[in-house]
Short mmCIF file of C-alpha atoms and ligand atoms in Angstrom, two decimals:
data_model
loop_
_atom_site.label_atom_id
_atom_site.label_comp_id
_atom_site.label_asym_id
_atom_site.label_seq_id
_atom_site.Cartn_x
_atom_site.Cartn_y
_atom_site.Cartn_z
CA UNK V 147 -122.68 -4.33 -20.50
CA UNK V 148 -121.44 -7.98 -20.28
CA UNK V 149 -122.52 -9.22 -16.24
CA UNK V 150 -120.77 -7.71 -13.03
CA UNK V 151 -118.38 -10.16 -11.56
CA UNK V 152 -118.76 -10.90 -8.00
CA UNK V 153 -115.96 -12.71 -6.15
CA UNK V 154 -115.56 -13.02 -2.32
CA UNK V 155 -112.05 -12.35 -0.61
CA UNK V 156 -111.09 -14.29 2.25
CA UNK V 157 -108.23 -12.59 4.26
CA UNK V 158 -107.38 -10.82 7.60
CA UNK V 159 -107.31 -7.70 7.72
CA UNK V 160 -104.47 -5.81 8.78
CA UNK V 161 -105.65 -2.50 10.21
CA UNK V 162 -101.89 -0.75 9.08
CA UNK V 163 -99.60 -2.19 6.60
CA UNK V 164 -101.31 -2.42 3.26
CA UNK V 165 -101.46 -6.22 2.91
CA UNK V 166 -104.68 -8.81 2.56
CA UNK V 167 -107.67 -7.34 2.61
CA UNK V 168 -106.77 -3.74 2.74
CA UNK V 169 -105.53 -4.21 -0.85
CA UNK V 170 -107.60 -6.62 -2.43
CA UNK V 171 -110.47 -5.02 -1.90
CA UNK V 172 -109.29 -1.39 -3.64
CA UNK V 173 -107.83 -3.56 -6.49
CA UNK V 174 -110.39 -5.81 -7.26
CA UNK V 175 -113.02 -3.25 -7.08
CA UNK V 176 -110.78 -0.38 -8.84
CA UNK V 177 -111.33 -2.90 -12.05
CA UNK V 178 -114.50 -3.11 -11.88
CA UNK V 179 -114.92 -6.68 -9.38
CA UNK V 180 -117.73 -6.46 -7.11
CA UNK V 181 -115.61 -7.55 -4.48
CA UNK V 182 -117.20 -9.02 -0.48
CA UNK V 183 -114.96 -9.77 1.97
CA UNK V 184 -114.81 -12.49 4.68
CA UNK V 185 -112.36 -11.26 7.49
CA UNK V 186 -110.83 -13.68 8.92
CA UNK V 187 -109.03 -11.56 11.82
CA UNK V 188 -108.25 -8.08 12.59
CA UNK V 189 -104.58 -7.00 13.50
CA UNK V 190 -103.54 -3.65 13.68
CA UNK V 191 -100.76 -4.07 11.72
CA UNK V 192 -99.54 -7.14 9.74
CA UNK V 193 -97.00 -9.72 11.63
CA UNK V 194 -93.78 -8.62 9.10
CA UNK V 195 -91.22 -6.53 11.14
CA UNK V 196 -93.59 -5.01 13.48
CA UNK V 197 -94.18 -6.11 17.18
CA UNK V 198 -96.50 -5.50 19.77
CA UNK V 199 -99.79 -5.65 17.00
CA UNK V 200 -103.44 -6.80 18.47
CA UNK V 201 -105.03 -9.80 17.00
CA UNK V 202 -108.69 -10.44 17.82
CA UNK V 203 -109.46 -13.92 15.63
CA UNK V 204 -112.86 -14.20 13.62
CA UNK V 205 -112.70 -17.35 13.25
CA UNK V 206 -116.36 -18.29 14.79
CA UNK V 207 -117.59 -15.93 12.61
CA UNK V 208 -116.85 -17.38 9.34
CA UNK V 209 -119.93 -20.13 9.80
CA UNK V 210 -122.54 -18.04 10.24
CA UNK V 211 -121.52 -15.22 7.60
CA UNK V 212 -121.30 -18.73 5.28
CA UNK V 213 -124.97 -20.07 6.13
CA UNK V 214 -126.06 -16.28 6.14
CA UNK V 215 -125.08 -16.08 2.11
CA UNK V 216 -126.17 -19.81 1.64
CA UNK V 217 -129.49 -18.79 2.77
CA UNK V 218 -129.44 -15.84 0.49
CA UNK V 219 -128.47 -18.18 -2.62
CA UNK V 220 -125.34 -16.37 -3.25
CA UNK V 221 -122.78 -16.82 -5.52
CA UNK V 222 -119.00 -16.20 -6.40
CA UNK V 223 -117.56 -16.01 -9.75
CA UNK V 224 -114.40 -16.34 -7.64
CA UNK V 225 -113.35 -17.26 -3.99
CA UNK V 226 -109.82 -15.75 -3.11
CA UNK V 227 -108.46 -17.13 -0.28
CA UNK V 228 -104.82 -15.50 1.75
CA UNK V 229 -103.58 -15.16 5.31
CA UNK V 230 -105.40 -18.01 6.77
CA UNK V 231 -104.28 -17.95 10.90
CA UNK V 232 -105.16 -21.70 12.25
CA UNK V 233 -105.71 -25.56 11.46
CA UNK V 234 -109.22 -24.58 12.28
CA UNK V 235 -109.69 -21.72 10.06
CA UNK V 236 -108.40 -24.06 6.91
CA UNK V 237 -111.12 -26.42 8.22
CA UNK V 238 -113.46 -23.73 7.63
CA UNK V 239 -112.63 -22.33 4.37
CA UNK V 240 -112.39 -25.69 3.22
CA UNK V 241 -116.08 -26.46 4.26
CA UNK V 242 -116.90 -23.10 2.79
CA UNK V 243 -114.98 -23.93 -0.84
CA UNK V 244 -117.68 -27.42 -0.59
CA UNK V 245 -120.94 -24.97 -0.12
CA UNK V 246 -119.92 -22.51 -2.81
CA UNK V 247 -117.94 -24.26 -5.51
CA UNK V 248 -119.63 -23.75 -8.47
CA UNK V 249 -119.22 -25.68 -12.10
CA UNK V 250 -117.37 -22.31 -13.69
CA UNK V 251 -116.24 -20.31 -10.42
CA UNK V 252 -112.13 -20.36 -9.79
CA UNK V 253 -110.67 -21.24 -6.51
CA UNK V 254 -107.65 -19.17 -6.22
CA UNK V 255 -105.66 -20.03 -3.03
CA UNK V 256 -102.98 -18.15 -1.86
CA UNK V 257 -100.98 -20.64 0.44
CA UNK V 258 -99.66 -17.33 2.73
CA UNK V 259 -97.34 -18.69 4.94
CA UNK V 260 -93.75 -17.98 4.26
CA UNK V 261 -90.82 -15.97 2.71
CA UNK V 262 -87.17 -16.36 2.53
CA UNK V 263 -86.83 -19.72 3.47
CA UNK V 264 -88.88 -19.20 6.75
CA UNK V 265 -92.28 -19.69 7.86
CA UNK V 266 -93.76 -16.30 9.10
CA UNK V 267 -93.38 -16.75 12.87
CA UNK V 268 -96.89 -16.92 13.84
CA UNK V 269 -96.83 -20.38 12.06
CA UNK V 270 -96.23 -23.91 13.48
CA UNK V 271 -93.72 -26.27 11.56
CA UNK V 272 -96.82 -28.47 10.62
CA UNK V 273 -98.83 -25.79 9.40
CA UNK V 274 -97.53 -26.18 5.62
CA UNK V 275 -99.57 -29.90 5.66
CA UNK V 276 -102.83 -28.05 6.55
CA UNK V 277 -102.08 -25.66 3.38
CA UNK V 278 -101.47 -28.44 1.06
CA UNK V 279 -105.09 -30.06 1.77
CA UNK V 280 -106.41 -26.63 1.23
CA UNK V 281 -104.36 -26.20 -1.69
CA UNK V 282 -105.45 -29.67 -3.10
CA UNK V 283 -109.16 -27.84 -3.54
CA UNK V 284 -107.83 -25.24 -5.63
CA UNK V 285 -107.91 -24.50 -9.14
CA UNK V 286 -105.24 -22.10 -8.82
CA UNK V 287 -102.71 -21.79 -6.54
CA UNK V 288 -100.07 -18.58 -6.49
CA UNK V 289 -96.98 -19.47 -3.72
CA UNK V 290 -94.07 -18.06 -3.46
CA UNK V 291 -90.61 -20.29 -4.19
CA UNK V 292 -90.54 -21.11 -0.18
CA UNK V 293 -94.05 -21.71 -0.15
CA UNK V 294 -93.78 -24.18 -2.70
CA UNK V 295 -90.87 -25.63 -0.92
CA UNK V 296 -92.75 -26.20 1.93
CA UNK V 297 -95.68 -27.93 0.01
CA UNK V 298 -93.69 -29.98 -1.68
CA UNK V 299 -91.78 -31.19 1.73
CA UNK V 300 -88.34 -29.78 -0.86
CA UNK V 301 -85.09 -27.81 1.21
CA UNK V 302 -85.37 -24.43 0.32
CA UNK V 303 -83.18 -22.84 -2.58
CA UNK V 304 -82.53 -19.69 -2.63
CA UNK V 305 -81.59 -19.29 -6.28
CA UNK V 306 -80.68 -18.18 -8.83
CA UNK V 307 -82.78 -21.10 -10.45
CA UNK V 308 -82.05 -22.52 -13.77
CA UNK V 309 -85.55 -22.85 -16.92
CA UNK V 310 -85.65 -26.51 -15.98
CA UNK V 311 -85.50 -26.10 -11.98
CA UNK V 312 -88.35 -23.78 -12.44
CA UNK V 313 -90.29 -25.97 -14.56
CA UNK V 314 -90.04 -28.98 -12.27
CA UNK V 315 -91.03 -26.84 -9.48
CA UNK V 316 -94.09 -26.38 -11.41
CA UNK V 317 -94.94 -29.77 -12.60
CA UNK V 318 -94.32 -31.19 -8.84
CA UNK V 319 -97.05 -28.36 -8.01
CA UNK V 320 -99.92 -29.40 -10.44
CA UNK V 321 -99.36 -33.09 -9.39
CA UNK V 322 -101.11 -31.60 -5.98
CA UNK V 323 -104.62 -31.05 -8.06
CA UNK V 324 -104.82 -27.74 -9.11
CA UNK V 325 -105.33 -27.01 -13.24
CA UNK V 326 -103.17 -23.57 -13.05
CA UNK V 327 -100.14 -22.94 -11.18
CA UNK V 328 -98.52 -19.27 -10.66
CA UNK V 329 -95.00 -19.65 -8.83
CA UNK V 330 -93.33 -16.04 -7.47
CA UNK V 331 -89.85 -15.08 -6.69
CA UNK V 332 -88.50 -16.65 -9.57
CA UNK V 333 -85.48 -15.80 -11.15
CA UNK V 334 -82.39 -16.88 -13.58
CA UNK V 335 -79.70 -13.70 -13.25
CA UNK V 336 -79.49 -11.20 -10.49
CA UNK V 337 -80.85 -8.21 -12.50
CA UNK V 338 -84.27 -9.34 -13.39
CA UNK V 339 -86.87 -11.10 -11.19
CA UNK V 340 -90.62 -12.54 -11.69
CA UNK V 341 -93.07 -15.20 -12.03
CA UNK V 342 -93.86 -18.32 -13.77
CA UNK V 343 -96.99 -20.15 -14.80
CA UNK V 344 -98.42 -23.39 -15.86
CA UNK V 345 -101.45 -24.14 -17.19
CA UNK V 346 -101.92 -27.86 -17.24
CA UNK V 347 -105.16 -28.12 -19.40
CA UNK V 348 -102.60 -26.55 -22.21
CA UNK V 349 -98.90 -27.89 -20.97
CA UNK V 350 -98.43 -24.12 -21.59
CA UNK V 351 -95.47 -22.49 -19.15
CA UNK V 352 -94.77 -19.41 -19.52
CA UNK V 353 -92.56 -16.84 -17.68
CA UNK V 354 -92.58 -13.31 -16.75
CA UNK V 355 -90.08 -11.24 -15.75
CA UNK V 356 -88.99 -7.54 -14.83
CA UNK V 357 -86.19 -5.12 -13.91
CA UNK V 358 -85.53 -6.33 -9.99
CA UNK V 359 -85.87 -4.23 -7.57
CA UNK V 360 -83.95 -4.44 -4.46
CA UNK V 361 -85.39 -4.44 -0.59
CA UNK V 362 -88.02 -7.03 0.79
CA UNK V 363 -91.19 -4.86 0.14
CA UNK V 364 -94.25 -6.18 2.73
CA UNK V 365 -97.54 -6.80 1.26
CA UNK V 366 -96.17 -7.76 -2.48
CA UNK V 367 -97.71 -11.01 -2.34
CA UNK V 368 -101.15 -9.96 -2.09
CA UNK V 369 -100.95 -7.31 -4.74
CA UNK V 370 -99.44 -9.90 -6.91
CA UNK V 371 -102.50 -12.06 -6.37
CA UNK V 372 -104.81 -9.34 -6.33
CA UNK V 373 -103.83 -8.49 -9.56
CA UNK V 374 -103.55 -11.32 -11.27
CA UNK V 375 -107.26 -12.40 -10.47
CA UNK V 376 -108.36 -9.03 -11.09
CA UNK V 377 -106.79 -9.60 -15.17
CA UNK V 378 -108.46 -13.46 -15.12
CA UNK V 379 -111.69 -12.40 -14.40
CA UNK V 380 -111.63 -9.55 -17.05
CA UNK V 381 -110.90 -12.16 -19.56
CA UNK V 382 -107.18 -12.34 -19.70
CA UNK V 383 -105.74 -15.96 -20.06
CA UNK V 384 -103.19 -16.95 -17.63
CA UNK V 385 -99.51 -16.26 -19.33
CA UNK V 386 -101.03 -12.35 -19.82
CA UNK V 387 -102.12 -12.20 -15.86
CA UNK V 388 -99.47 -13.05 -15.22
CA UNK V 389 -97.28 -10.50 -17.44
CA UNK V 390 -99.67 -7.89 -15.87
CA UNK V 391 -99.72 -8.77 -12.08
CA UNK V 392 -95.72 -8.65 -12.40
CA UNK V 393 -95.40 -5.53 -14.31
CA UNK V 394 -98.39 -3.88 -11.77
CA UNK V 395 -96.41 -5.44 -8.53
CA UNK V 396 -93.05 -3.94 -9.52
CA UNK V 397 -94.33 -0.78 -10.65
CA UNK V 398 -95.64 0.03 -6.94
CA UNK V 399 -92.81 -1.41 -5.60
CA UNK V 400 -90.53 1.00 -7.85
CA UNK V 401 -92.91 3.82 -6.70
CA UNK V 402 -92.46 3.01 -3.13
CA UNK V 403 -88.33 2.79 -3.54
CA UNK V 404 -88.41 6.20 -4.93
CA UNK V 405 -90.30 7.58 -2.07
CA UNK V 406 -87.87 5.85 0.65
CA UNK V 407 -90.77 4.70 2.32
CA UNK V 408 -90.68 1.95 5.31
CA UNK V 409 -90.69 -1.44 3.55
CA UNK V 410 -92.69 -3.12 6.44
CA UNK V 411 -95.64 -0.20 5.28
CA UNK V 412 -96.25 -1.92 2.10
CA UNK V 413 -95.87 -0.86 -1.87
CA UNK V 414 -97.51 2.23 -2.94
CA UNK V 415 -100.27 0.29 -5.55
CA UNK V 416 -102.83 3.06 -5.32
CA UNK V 417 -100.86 5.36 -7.40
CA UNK V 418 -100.56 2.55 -9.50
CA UNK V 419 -103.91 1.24 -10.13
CA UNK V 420 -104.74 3.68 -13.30
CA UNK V 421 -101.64 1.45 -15.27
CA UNK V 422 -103.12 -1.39 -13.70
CA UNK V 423 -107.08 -0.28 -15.41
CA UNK V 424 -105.17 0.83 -18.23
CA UNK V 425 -103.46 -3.03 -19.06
CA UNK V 426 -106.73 -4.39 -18.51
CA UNK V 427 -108.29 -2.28 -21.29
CA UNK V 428 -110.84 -1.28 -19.02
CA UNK V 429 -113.50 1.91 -19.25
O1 PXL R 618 -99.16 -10.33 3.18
C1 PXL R 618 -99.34 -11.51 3.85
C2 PXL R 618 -99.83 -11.33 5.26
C3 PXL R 618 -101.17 -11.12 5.48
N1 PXL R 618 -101.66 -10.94 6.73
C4 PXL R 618 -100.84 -10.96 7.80
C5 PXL R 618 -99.48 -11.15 7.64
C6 PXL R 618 -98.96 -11.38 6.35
C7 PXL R 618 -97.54 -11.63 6.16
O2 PXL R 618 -96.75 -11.55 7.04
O3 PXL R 618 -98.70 -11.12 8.72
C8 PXL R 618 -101.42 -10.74 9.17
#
């Protein structure tokens, strides 16, 4: 048996809601990922539709969990990287991507920070600058189309978005360092909708795309990204992760449509995860 990857996730964790850490963890494990965790918060439900949740921040802990594993000589095949809640927890992951960058490990960051045009609420207008320096230390980076708006200081479009529009987008978003670039929420007609990808040490772009599926489905974000690292580290390249993250994403959102379930309680990705092993040609 070839080694065990080991990667370590760096999210909140939302106690009800199925988002950041609550479905990395299952997915990245569930093929075959030895997967830690750095929580970064704990909420008892995610900040998308509901009110009222608890927050208790962990950001002093991160340090100390860091020099803890330094001591230990540990290392991460990859460091995943979502929700982040502050300036000063972007300072810290930063600091932490300096101690545990490695000459092969992949910096995936997730800049989590906005949908629809909008920042999530519990962010400040300036916040998008922080997540550009962060994302500047990445070798990948997977936003959404108002995510990448924001990083590229761009208005907002809401689409539908033409081949070249796309492939700008994606340019503009290597030019900020990272090699590989995975932009979501991309789409040219009404009836399909997916991602698109560029990987700069090829000039390959390549696009991905599925039946859409209407309804604002919480939590789809991080089971895209979950996903998609989960099919790099088995030794997919990055055009097939992504074909597999989108075809995995809208298969537990079309799951989760047919049950009528509450969109703010995520996409049903557990009864998905045996397609999910089965695309990976794992076991
Ligand atoms: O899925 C992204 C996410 C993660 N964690 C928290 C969130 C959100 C999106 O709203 O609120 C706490």
């Amino acid at each position: 048996m070839t080694r065990q990857k080991r990667i370590v996730a760096i999210h909140d964790i939302s106690c009800f809601g199925r988002c950041s850490l609550t479905v990395a963890l299952p997915i990245l494990s569930a093929t075959g990922i030895e997967t830690s965790v750095i929580p970064t918060a704990v909420l008892s439900t995610h900040t998308g539709g509901f009110t009222g949740y608890t927050f208790r921040d962990l950001t002093h802990d991160i340090r100390p969990i860091s020099e803890h594993w330094r001591s230990l000589g540990l290392e991460f095949d990859s460091i995943y990287t979502g929700y982040l809640g502050s300036f000063e927890q972007l300072d810290i992951v930063s600091e932490f991507f300096d101690d545990f960058r490695t000459q092969n490990n992949i910096i995936l960051v997730d800049p989590v920070m906005a949908d629809n045009g909008k920042l999530y609420p519990s962010f400040s207008p300036d916040f998008p600058k922080g997540m550009l320096k962060l994302c500047q230390k990445a070798d990948i980076i997977v936003p959404n189309i108002t995510e990448a708006a924001f990083l590229l200081g761009r208005p907002y479009n809401p689409g539908p978005y033409t081949e070249k529009y796309i492939k700008d987008m994606l340019m503009e978003l290597s030019s900020i360092g990272p090699e590989r670039i995975v932009l979501t929420g991309v789409f040219f007609d009404d009836r399909h909708l997916g991602a698109a990808c560029l990987d700069k040490t090829t000039g390959k772009i390549s696009f991905a795309f599925e039946e859409k599926i209407e309804g604002y489905y919480h939590g789809t974000g991080d089971v895209f990204g979950s996903a998609l690292l989960a099919a790099l580290l088995n030794g997919f390249d990055l055009a097939d992760s992504t074909k597999v993250a989108v075809d995995f994403t809208v298969e537990s959102i079309r799951k989760t449509k047919a049950a009528g379930t509450d969109v703010r309680f995520g996409v049903n990705f557990e009864c998905t995860l045996p397609r999910l092993i089965k695309s990976l040609n794992l076991y």
